XYZ file of C-alpha atoms in Angstrom:
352
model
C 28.443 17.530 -63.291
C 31.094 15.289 -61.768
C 32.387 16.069 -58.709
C 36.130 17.699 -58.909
C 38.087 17.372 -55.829
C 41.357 19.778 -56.095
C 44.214 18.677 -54.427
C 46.802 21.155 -53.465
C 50.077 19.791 -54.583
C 51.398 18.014 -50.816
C 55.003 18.324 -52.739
C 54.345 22.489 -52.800
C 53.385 22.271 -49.537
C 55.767 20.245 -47.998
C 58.370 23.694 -49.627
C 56.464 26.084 -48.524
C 56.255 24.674 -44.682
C 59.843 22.791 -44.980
C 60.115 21.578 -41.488
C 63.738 21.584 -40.482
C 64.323 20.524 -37.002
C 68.057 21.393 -37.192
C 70.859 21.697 -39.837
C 74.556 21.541 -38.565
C 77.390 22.135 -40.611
C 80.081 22.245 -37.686
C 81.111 25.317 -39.328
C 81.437 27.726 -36.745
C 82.653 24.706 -33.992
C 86.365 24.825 -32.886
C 88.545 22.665 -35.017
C 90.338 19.626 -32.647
C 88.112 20.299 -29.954
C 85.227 17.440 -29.005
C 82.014 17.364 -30.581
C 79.860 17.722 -27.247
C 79.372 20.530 -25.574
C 79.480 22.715 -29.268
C 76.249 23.696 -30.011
C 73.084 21.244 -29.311
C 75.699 18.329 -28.850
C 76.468 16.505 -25.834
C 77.159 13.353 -24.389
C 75.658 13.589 -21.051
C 73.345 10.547 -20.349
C 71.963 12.977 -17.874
C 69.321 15.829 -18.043
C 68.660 17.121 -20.822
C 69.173 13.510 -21.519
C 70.556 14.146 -24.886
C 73.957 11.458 -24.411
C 73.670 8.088 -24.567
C 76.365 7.317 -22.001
C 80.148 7.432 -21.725
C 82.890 6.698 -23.703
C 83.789 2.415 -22.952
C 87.846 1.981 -23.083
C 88.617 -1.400 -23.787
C 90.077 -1.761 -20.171
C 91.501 0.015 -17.455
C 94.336 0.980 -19.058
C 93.152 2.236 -22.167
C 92.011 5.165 -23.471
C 88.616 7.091 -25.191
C 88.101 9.904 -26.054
C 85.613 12.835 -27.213
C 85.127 12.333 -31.021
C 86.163 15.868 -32.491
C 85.775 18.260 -35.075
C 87.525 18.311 -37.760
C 89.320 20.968 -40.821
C 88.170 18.757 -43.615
C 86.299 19.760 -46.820
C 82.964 18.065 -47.561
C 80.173 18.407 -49.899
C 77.279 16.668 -52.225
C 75.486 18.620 -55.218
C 72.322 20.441 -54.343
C 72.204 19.397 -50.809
C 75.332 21.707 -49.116
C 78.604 22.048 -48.301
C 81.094 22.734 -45.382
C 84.771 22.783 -44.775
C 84.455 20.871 -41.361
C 83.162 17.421 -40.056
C 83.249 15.040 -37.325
C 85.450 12.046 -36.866
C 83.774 8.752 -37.364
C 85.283 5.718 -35.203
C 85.411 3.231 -32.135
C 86.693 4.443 -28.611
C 84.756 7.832 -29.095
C 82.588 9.350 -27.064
C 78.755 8.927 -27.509
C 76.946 12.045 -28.859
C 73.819 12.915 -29.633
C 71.849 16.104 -30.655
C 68.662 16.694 -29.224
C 65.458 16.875 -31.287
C 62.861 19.583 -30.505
C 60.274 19.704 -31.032
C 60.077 16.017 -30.416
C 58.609 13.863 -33.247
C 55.789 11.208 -32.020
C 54.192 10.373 -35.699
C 53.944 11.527 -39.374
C 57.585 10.905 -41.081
C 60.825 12.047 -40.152
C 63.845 12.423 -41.634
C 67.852 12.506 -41.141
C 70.383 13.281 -43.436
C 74.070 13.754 -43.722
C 77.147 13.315 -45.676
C 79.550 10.325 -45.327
C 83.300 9.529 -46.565
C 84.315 6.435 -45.084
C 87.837 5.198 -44.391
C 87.096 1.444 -43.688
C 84.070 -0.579 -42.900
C 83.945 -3.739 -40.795
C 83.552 -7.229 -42.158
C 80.599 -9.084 -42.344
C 82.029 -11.473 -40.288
C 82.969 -8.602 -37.621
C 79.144 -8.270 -36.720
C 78.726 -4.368 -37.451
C 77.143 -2.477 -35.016
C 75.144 0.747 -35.628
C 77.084 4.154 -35.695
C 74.367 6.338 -35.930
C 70.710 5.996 -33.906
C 67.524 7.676 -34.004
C 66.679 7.452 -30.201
C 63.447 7.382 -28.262
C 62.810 9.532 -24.919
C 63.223 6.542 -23.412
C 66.723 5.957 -22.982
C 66.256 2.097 -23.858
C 64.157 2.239 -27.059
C 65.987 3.189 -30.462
C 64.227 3.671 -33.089
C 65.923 2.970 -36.069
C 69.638 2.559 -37.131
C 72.416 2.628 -39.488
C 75.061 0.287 -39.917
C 77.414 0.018 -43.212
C 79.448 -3.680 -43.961
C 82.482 -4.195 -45.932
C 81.751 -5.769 -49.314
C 85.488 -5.894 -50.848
C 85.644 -2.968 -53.302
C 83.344 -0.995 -51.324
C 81.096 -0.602 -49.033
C 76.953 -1.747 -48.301
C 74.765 0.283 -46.413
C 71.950 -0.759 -44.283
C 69.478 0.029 -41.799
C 67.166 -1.768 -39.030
C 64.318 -0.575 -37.167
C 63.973 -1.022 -33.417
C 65.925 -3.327 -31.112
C 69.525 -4.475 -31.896
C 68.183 -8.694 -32.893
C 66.325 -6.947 -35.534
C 67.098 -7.829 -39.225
C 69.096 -5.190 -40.676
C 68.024 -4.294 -44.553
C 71.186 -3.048 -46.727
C 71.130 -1.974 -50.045
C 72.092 -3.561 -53.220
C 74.753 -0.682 -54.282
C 78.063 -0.786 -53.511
C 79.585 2.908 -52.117
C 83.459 4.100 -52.269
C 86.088 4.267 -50.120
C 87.345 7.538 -49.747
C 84.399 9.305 -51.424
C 81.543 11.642 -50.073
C 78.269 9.998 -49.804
C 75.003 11.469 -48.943
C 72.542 9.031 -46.849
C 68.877 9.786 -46.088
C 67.072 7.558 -43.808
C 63.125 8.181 -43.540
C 60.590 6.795 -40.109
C 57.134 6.573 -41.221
C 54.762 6.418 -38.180
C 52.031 4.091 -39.004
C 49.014 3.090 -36.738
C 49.771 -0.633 -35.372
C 52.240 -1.231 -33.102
C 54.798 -3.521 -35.668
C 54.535 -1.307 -39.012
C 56.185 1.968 -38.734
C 58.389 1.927 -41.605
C 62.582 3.126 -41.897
C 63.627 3.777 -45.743
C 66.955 4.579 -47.103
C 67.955 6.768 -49.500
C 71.790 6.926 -51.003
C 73.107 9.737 -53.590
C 69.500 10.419 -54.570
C 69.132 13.686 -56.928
C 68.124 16.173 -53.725
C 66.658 18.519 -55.603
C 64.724 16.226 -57.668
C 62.546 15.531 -54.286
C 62.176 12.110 -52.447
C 62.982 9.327 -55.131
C 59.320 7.121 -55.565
C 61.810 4.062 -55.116
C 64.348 3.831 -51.603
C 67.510 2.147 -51.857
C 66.456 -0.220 -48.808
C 63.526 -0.567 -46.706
C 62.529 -2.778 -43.693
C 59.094 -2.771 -41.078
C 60.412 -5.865 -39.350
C 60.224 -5.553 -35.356
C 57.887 -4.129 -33.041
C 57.760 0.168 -33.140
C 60.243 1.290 -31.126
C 59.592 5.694 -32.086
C 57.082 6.447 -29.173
C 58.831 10.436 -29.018
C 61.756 10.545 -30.879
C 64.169 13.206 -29.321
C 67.651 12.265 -30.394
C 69.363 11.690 -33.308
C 73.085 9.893 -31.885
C 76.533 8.673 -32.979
C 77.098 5.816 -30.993
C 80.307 5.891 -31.397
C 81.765 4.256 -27.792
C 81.805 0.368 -29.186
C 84.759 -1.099 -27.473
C 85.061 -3.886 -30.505
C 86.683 -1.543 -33.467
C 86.199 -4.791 -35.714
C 82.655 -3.864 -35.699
C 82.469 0.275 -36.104
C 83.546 1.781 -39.444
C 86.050 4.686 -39.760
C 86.043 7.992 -41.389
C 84.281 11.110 -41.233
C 80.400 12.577 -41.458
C 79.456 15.814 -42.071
C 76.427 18.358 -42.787
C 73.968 16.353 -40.398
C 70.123 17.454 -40.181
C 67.031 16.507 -39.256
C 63.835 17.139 -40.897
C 59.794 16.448 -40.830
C 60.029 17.165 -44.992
C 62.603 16.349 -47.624
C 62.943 19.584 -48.553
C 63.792 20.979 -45.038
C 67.008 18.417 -44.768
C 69.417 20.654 -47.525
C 71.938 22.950 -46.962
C 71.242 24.974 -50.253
C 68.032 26.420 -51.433
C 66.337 24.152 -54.224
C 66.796 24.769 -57.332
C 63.145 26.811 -59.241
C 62.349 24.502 -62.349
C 60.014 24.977 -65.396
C 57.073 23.715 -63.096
C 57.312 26.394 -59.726
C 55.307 25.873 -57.377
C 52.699 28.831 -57.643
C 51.911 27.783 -61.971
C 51.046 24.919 -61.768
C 49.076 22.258 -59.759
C 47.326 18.711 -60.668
C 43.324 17.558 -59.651
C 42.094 14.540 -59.297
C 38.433 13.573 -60.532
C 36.073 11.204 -58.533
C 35.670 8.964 -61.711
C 39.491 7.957 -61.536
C 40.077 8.093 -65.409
C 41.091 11.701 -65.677
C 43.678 14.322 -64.263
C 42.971 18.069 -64.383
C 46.278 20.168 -64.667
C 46.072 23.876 -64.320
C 49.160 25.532 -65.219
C 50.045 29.022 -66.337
C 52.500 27.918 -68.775
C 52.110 26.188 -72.090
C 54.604 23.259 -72.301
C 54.829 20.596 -74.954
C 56.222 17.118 -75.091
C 55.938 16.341 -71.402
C 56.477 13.151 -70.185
C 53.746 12.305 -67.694
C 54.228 8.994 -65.449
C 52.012 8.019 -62.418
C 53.453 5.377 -59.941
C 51.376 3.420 -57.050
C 52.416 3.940 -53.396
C 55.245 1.313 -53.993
C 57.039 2.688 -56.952
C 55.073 0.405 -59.425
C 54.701 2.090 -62.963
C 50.939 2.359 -63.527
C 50.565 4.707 -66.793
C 53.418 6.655 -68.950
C 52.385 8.772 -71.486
C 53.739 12.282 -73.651
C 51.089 14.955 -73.105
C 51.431 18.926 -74.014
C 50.016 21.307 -71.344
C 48.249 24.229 -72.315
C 47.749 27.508 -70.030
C 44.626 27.241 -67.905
C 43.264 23.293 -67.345
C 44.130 20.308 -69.534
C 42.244 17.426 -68.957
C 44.316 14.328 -69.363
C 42.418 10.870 -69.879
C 43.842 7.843 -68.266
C 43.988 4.577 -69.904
C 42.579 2.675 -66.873
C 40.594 3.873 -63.936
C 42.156 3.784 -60.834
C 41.002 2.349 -57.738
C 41.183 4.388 -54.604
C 44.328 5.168 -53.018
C 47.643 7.050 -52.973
C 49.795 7.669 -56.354
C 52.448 9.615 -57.254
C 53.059 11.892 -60.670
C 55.948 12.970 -62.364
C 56.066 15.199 -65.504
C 59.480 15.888 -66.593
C 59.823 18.454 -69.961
C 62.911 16.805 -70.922
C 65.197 19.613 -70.292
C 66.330 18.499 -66.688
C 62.954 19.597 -64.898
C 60.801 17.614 -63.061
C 57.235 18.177 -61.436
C 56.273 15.902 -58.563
C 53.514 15.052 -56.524
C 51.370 13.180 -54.219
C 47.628 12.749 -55.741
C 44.788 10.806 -54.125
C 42.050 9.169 -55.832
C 38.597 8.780 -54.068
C 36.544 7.432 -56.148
């Protein structure tokens, strides 16, 4: 008899355990009032060490201030919704909120909400606004940065130190309209291929799209312990910082910890239904306690390339489902999707 190795769905898993580091709405923060010192914020480059420095005037006679909070509605479908964010812009304070437990490998996420007023020129060398910083005050991890591309706006990320390359996505985004931006660190085990991925108005209940908007490995690994997420928001050049607002900010070790709402339950929940994996690599072994017909099965390698798409009916109990090809050993990703909105997904590895 052929070996059958079950694999318990990692995408069940990962709701079950849903490792939210934080979630901040800025609901209960005092409207008009600065940002640090509410809640887990502060700008303090001292201990706890959760600033990253002082606001930087553009001389002596100038003025910066605390970026504040702010009575404004904001919201994205399926991943939460607030009446109050933060103000987005140069000559603010910076202000970071600290990450515990501190993250040293596996992935981790961010997530938040944008509507943008103006974004700086190409030519205006953006800087990053927002920064994923490392214990050490010096190292950042990864960033985000947006551009102005004339009827909207790109936006892109970079990994590590400021020369890096920065990656930005093909999509242009509104003016003026609420955006929801996930970026992803995957710790990897060399020192130059830790991976940052971005995701931009994906479906958040869906789960993590197979394909990110951008994504870039280029520069050494800069994560080490990462124990800040920051709005560097004190660049004295305001050429180079966008404007707006950002709201409904979180971190996360899963996808499914980042929302605001609870997910939405679909045809497939998570205790009927689970997929197996044989050593042969021809065959999948579904066990589901529902019956469901006309399901449209699709397996993807670990970069988002189609491998196999087929219509398959599931019957309560086990269905075995031959594959056209074998696969070789490694990571994949399934989808079935009943065609009434619902969609199953999940990691699967084949050892053959």
């Amino acid at each position: 008899m052929k070996k059958i190795t079950f694999l318990l769905a990692l995408f069940l898993s990962i709701i079950s355990q849903a490792q939210s580091i934080f979630q901040d709405d800025f609901s209960s923060y005092t409207t008009n009032a600065e940002l640090s010192g509410q809640g887990l914020w502060s700008n303090s480059p001292i201990a706890p060490n959760v600033g990253i420095g002082a606001c930087l005037p553009l001389s002596s006679s100038s003025t910066c201030s605390g970026t504040k909070v702010l009575d404004q509605a904001i919201s994205y479908s399926n991943y939460g919704n607030s009446t109050k964010v933060i103000e987005i812009g140069p000559y603010r304070d910076g202000v970071a909120h600290i990450v515990n437990p501190i993250v040293s490998g596996g992935d981790f996420y961010v997530g938040l909400v944008l509507n943008l007023s103006t974004a700086p020129l190409a030519s205006g060398s953006p800087v990053d606004f927002l920064r994923i910083i490392n214990s050490d005050a010096t190292q950042v991890c990864f960033r985000l940065i947006v551009k102005d591309a004339g009827f909207g706006y790109n936006i892109g990320i970079r990994k590590g130190a400021s020369a890096n390359a920065t990656v930005y996505a093909n999509d242009l985004y509104n003016y003026s309209e609420n955006v929801l931006v996930i970026l992803k660190y995957s710790h990897l085990d060399s020192f130059d291929d830790d991976v940052v991925s971005l995701f931009v108005n994906p479906d958040y209940a869906s789960g993590e799209p197979i394909t990110a908007a951008a994504v870039t490995a280029s520069g050494i690994d800069q994560s080490g312990a990462i124990d800040r997420v920051a709005f560097r928001l004190n660049f004295n050049v305001p050429d180079s910082m966008p404007t707006g607002y950002a709201g409904l900010v979180s971190a996360s070790t899963t996808w499914e910890g980042l929302g605001f709402l609870p997910l939405a339950t679909n045809s497939f929940e998570a205790n009927s239904l689970f997929v197996a994996t044989n050593n042969a690599g021809n065959h999948l072994e579904i066990q589901s306690q529902k019956s469901l017909n006309q399901v449209q099965l699709a397996l993807y390698g670990s970069n988002g390339t189609l491998i196999e798409k087929q219509l398959i009916n599931i019957d309560s109990g086990n269905t075995s489902v031959p594959l056209k090809s074998k696969l070789s050993t490694g990571l994949y990703v399934l989808t079935l999707n009943d065609g009434n909105g619902f969609e199953y997904r999940q990691k699967i590895i084949f050892n053959n």
